[in-house]
Short mmCIF file of C-alpha atoms and ligand atoms in Angstrom, two decimals:
data_model
loop_
_atom_site.label_atom_id
_atom_site.label_comp_id
_atom_site.label_asym_id
_atom_site.label_seq_id
_atom_site.Cartn_x
_atom_site.Cartn_y
_atom_site.Cartn_z
CA MET A 26 -71.99 16.19 36.55
CA LYS A 27 -71.10 17.19 40.13
CA LEU A 28 -68.93 14.12 40.45
CA LEU A 29 -67.19 14.96 37.17
CA LEU A 30 -66.44 18.49 38.37
CA THR A 31 -65.06 17.17 41.66
CA VAL A 32 -62.80 14.73 39.82
CA LEU A 33 -61.62 17.49 37.47
CA ALA A 34 -60.90 19.86 40.39
CA ALA A 35 -58.96 17.17 42.26
CA SER A 36 -56.98 16.40 39.10
CA LEU A 37 -56.18 20.09 38.66
CA CYS A 38 -54.99 20.39 42.28
CA PHE A 39 -52.84 17.30 41.85
CA TRP A 40 -51.39 18.72 38.62
CA VAL A 41 -50.67 22.14 40.18
CA SER A 42 -49.07 20.65 43.29
CA GLY A 43 -47.04 18.44 40.99
CA GLN A 44 -45.80 21.54 39.18
CA ILE A 45 -44.68 23.05 42.49
CA ARG A 46 -42.56 20.03 43.24
CA THR A 47 -39.94 20.83 40.63
CA PRO A 48 -36.37 21.95 41.35
CA GLN A 49 -37.13 25.30 39.66
CA SER A 50 -40.17 26.04 41.83
CA THR A 51 -37.95 26.79 44.84
CA GLU A 52 -35.31 28.81 42.96
CA ILE A 53 -35.26 32.56 43.63
CA TRP A 54 -33.43 34.59 41.00
CA LYS A 55 -34.14 38.16 42.12
CA PRO A 56 -32.71 40.23 43.61
CA VAL A 57 -29.18 39.48 42.46
CA PRO A 58 -26.69 40.34 45.26
CA PRO A 59 -24.18 43.00 44.18
CA VAL A 60 -20.72 41.81 43.31
CA VAL A 61 -18.07 42.66 45.91
CA THR A 62 -14.36 42.03 45.55
CA PRO A 63 -13.12 40.48 48.78
CA GLY A 64 -9.93 41.80 50.35
CA GLU A 65 -6.94 39.51 50.65
CA TYR A 66 -7.26 37.99 54.12
CA THR A 67 -8.14 40.99 56.32
CA ALA A 68 -7.87 43.75 53.72
CA PRO A 69 -11.11 45.68 53.24
CA PRO A 70 -13.52 44.40 50.61
CA SER A 71 -14.51 46.76 47.81
CA ASP A 72 -17.69 48.03 49.47
CA ALA A 73 -16.21 48.77 52.90
CA ILE A 74 -15.73 52.19 54.45
CA VAL A 75 -12.12 52.29 55.59
CA LEU A 76 -12.23 54.08 58.94
CA PHE A 77 -8.49 53.88 59.53
CA ASP A 78 -5.89 52.82 56.99
CA GLY A 79 -2.85 53.63 59.10
CA SER A 80 -2.32 57.17 57.87
CA ASN A 81 -4.68 59.57 59.65
CA LEU A 82 -7.76 60.02 61.82
CA ASP A 83 -9.66 62.19 59.35
CA LEU A 84 -12.86 60.16 59.82
CA TRP A 85 -12.67 60.44 63.62
CA GLN A 86 -13.14 63.11 66.26
CA ASN A 87 -13.14 63.43 70.03
CA LYS A 88 -16.24 63.55 72.23
CA ILE A 89 -16.71 67.31 71.81
CA GLY A 90 -16.27 67.31 68.05
CA ASN A 91 -12.63 68.38 67.94
CA GLU A 92 -9.70 66.60 66.31
CA ALA A 93 -9.03 63.11 67.66
CA GLY A 94 -5.94 63.34 69.86
CA TRP A 95 -4.57 59.80 69.68
CA ILE A 96 -1.11 59.07 68.28
CA VAL A 97 -0.83 57.95 64.66
CA GLU A 98 2.52 56.45 63.75
CA ASN A 99 3.99 53.37 62.06
CA GLY A 100 0.65 52.51 60.46
CA CYS A 101 -1.31 52.31 63.68
CA VAL A 102 -3.09 54.57 66.13
CA THR A 103 -2.47 54.39 69.86
CA VAL A 104 -4.57 55.61 72.75
CA LYS A 105 -3.17 58.79 74.28
CA ARG A 106 -3.99 59.21 77.94
CA GLY A 107 -5.92 62.35 78.75
CA THR A 108 -7.35 62.91 75.26
CA GLY A 109 -10.61 61.01 75.74
CA SER A 110 -12.27 58.45 73.55
CA ILE A 111 -12.59 58.87 69.80
CA LEU A 112 -15.71 58.57 67.65
CA THR A 113 -16.38 58.16 63.98
CA LYS A 114 -17.78 61.28 62.33
CA LYS A 115 -20.23 59.09 60.47
CA ALA A 116 -23.10 57.32 62.22
CA PHE A 117 -23.97 53.67 61.69
CA ALA A 118 -26.76 51.21 62.47
CA ASP A 119 -26.36 47.58 61.35
CA ILE A 120 -22.76 46.82 60.51
CA GLN A 121 -19.96 44.40 59.90
CA LEU A 122 -16.79 45.68 61.51
CA HIS A 123 -13.20 44.52 61.17
CA ILE A 124 -10.71 45.94 63.62
CA GLU A 125 -7.20 44.97 64.65
CA TRP A 126 -5.78 45.80 68.07
CA ARG A 127 -2.67 45.23 70.10
CA SER A 128 -2.07 45.21 73.84
CA PRO A 129 0.95 47.20 75.05
CA GLU A 130 4.24 45.28 74.82
CA LYS A 131 5.23 46.34 78.32
CA VAL A 132 2.83 44.65 80.69
CA VAL A 133 1.71 47.14 83.31
CA GLY A 134 -1.02 46.59 85.88
CA LYS A 135 -3.34 43.65 86.23
CA GLY A 136 -6.97 42.70 85.79
CA GLN A 137 -8.97 45.54 84.27
CA GLY A 138 -5.93 47.82 84.44
CA ARG A 139 -3.97 45.87 81.84
CA GLY A 140 -4.45 46.90 78.22
CA ASN A 141 -8.00 48.12 78.69
CA SER A 142 -9.84 49.80 75.85
CA GLY A 143 -13.07 48.91 74.10
CA ILE A 144 -15.22 49.15 71.04
CA PHE A 145 -18.46 50.94 71.74
CA LEU A 146 -21.05 50.10 69.09
CA MET A 147 -23.34 53.09 68.72
CA ASP A 148 -21.16 54.75 71.36
CA ARG A 149 -22.90 52.72 74.09
CA TYR A 150 -22.57 48.92 73.72
CA GLU A 151 -19.06 47.77 74.58
CA VAL A 152 -17.07 44.85 73.22
CA GLN A 153 -14.25 44.75 75.72
CA ILE A 154 -10.63 45.07 74.73
CA LEU A 155 -8.27 43.88 77.42
CA ASP A 156 -4.96 42.08 77.61
CA SER A 157 -6.56 38.81 78.70
CA TYR A 158 -3.43 36.74 78.08
CA GLU A 159 -2.85 35.07 81.44
CA ASN A 160 -4.57 37.94 83.19
CA GLU A 161 -7.28 37.12 85.69
CA THR A 162 -10.35 39.30 85.93
CA TYR A 163 -14.11 38.85 86.03
CA SER A 164 -15.15 36.73 83.06
CA ASN A 165 -17.78 39.12 81.80
CA GLY A 166 -15.13 41.81 81.68
CA GLN A 167 -12.33 39.97 79.86
CA ALA A 168 -11.38 40.51 76.23
CA ALA A 169 -14.24 39.85 73.80
CA SER A 170 -16.85 39.99 76.52
CA ILE A 171 -19.87 42.15 75.97
CA TYR A 172 -18.82 44.14 78.98
CA LYS A 173 -20.65 43.05 82.14
CA GLU A 174 -23.10 41.06 80.03
CA HIS A 175 -21.87 38.13 77.99
CA ILE A 176 -18.79 36.04 78.78
CA PRO A 177 -16.88 35.04 75.62
CA LEU A 178 -17.23 31.37 74.66
CA VAL A 179 -13.46 30.97 74.87
CA ASN A 180 -10.38 33.07 75.55
CA ALA A 181 -8.70 33.49 72.15
CA CYS A 182 -6.28 36.20 73.27
CA LYS A 183 -2.79 36.46 71.87
CA LYS A 184 0.22 37.62 73.84
CA PRO A 185 0.86 41.30 74.52
CA ALA A 186 2.33 43.17 71.52
CA GLU A 187 0.82 40.68 69.02
CA TRP A 188 -1.83 42.00 66.66
CA GLN A 189 -5.31 40.57 67.18
CA THR A 190 -8.50 40.79 65.16
CA TYR A 191 -12.14 41.27 65.95
CA ASP A 192 -14.75 40.70 63.30
CA ILE A 193 -18.08 41.91 64.57
CA ILE A 194 -21.57 41.65 63.17
CA PHE A 195 -23.97 43.99 64.94
CA THR A 196 -27.60 44.81 64.47
CA ALA A 197 -28.86 47.95 66.15
CA PRO A 198 -31.80 47.87 68.57
CA ARG A 199 -35.19 48.95 67.30
CA PHE A 200 -37.36 51.21 69.38
CA GLY A 201 -41.11 51.38 69.03
CA LYS A 202 -43.74 53.82 70.11
CA SER A 203 -43.32 55.15 73.64
CA ASP A 204 -39.59 54.53 73.15
CA ARG A 205 -39.68 50.94 74.33
CA VAL A 206 -37.13 48.60 72.81
CA VAL A 207 -38.96 46.30 70.40
CA ILE A 208 -35.95 44.34 69.16
CA PRO A 209 -32.72 44.35 71.18
CA ALA A 210 -29.32 44.77 69.59
CA TYR A 211 -27.64 41.52 68.56
CA ILE A 212 -23.94 40.88 68.23
CA THR A 213 -21.61 38.21 66.92
CA VAL A 214 -17.89 38.49 67.59
CA ILE A 215 -15.05 36.50 66.05
CA HIS A 216 -11.75 36.95 67.88
CA ASN A 217 -8.62 35.95 65.97
CA GLY A 218 -10.77 33.75 63.75
CA VAL A 219 -12.55 32.10 66.68
CA LEU A 220 -16.25 32.56 67.37
CA VAL A 221 -16.58 34.03 70.85
CA GLN A 222 -20.03 35.68 70.85
CA ASN A 223 -22.70 33.89 68.84
CA HIS A 224 -25.55 36.25 68.00
CA VAL A 225 -26.21 37.28 71.59
CA ALA A 226 -28.84 39.84 72.55
CA ILE A 227 -27.44 42.93 74.21
CA TRP A 228 -29.20 43.89 77.44
CA GLY A 229 -28.76 47.64 77.15
CA ASN A 230 -26.30 50.46 77.59
CA THR A 231 -22.96 49.34 78.99
CA ASN A 232 -22.58 50.53 82.57
CA PHE A 233 -19.65 50.17 84.91
CA ILE A 234 -22.01 50.18 87.87
CA GLY A 235 -25.52 48.80 87.90
CA ALA A 236 -27.79 46.86 85.60
CA HIS A 237 -27.79 47.57 81.89
CA SER A 238 -30.92 48.91 80.25
CA TYR A 239 -31.87 50.52 76.97
CA LYS A 240 -32.35 54.21 76.54
CA PRO A 241 -33.97 55.27 73.27
CA HIS A 242 -31.60 56.72 70.73
CA ASP A 243 -31.18 57.61 67.07
CA ALA A 244 -31.33 54.85 64.47
CA LYS A 245 -27.69 55.56 63.57
CA LEU A 246 -24.89 56.60 65.92
CA PRO A 247 -21.09 56.78 65.75
CA LEU A 248 -18.74 53.98 66.64
CA SER A 249 -16.35 54.90 69.45
CA LEU A 250 -13.10 53.54 70.81
CA GLN A 251 -12.51 53.79 74.53
CA ASN A 252 -9.69 55.68 76.13
CA HIS A 253 -9.07 53.83 79.37
CA GLY A 254 -5.63 55.35 79.75
CA ASN A 255 -3.72 52.27 78.55
CA PRO A 256 -1.67 52.58 75.33
CA VAL A 257 -3.65 50.07 73.24
CA SER A 258 -3.05 50.33 69.49
CA TYR A 259 -5.38 49.86 66.52
CA ARG A 260 -4.97 49.38 62.80
CA ASN A 261 -6.88 48.27 59.70
CA ILE A 262 -10.35 49.38 60.76
CA TRP A 263 -13.08 48.93 58.19
CA ILE A 264 -16.82 48.76 58.32
CA ARG A 265 -19.65 47.66 56.05
CA GLU A 266 -23.16 48.97 56.44
CA LEU A 267 -25.72 46.18 56.26
MG1 MG B 320 -12.96 48.68 78.24
#
């Protein structure tokens, strides 16, 4: 009897495991991802928040909450010296960001002084914007670097006055109890269609001087664009919350 039961149990196991090895057994049907209409080339997809469409800075403000003072004309916005950086009014955590930028046509200065601006994720983690077309500087400070952290895999910069794209995928850091960072921020950057940062871990707040480290902050924070005094222009800025 015991032998019969053992044989039956083994047969059942064999039958069940056989059922698992069907094509259908590894198909997952739910949830169904929502349908999104992609934009043509770099146009925003249907579920994006358009942060700047070329017409106004209504979704932006300056550091003290007043109107953003940069110059909007000819479908783009240009840094205006002396007006500070600009921030989105809305706060974000994990995002996909598309942004187009252009170094000044007239080349002025060199190194970090040439077409410097930057995209500050959560207003603290900088993806550098710099005219890095035949412009020597420290590698971890050139265009598409995570400033003073990660050197871009390649230099995909276009010439001054040509429009360039960044497509950025960013996940915010997670802080645990006692405000220690549990999961660092991660970032992927595609510059003009070329992968330049491949899911790298961010070390902490971007600093000009000294090592980077995390300081606890809100789960969502605004995106900011740096005013470094150089007339860098932007257009077609859209973001998707992940
Ligand atoms: Mg910068």
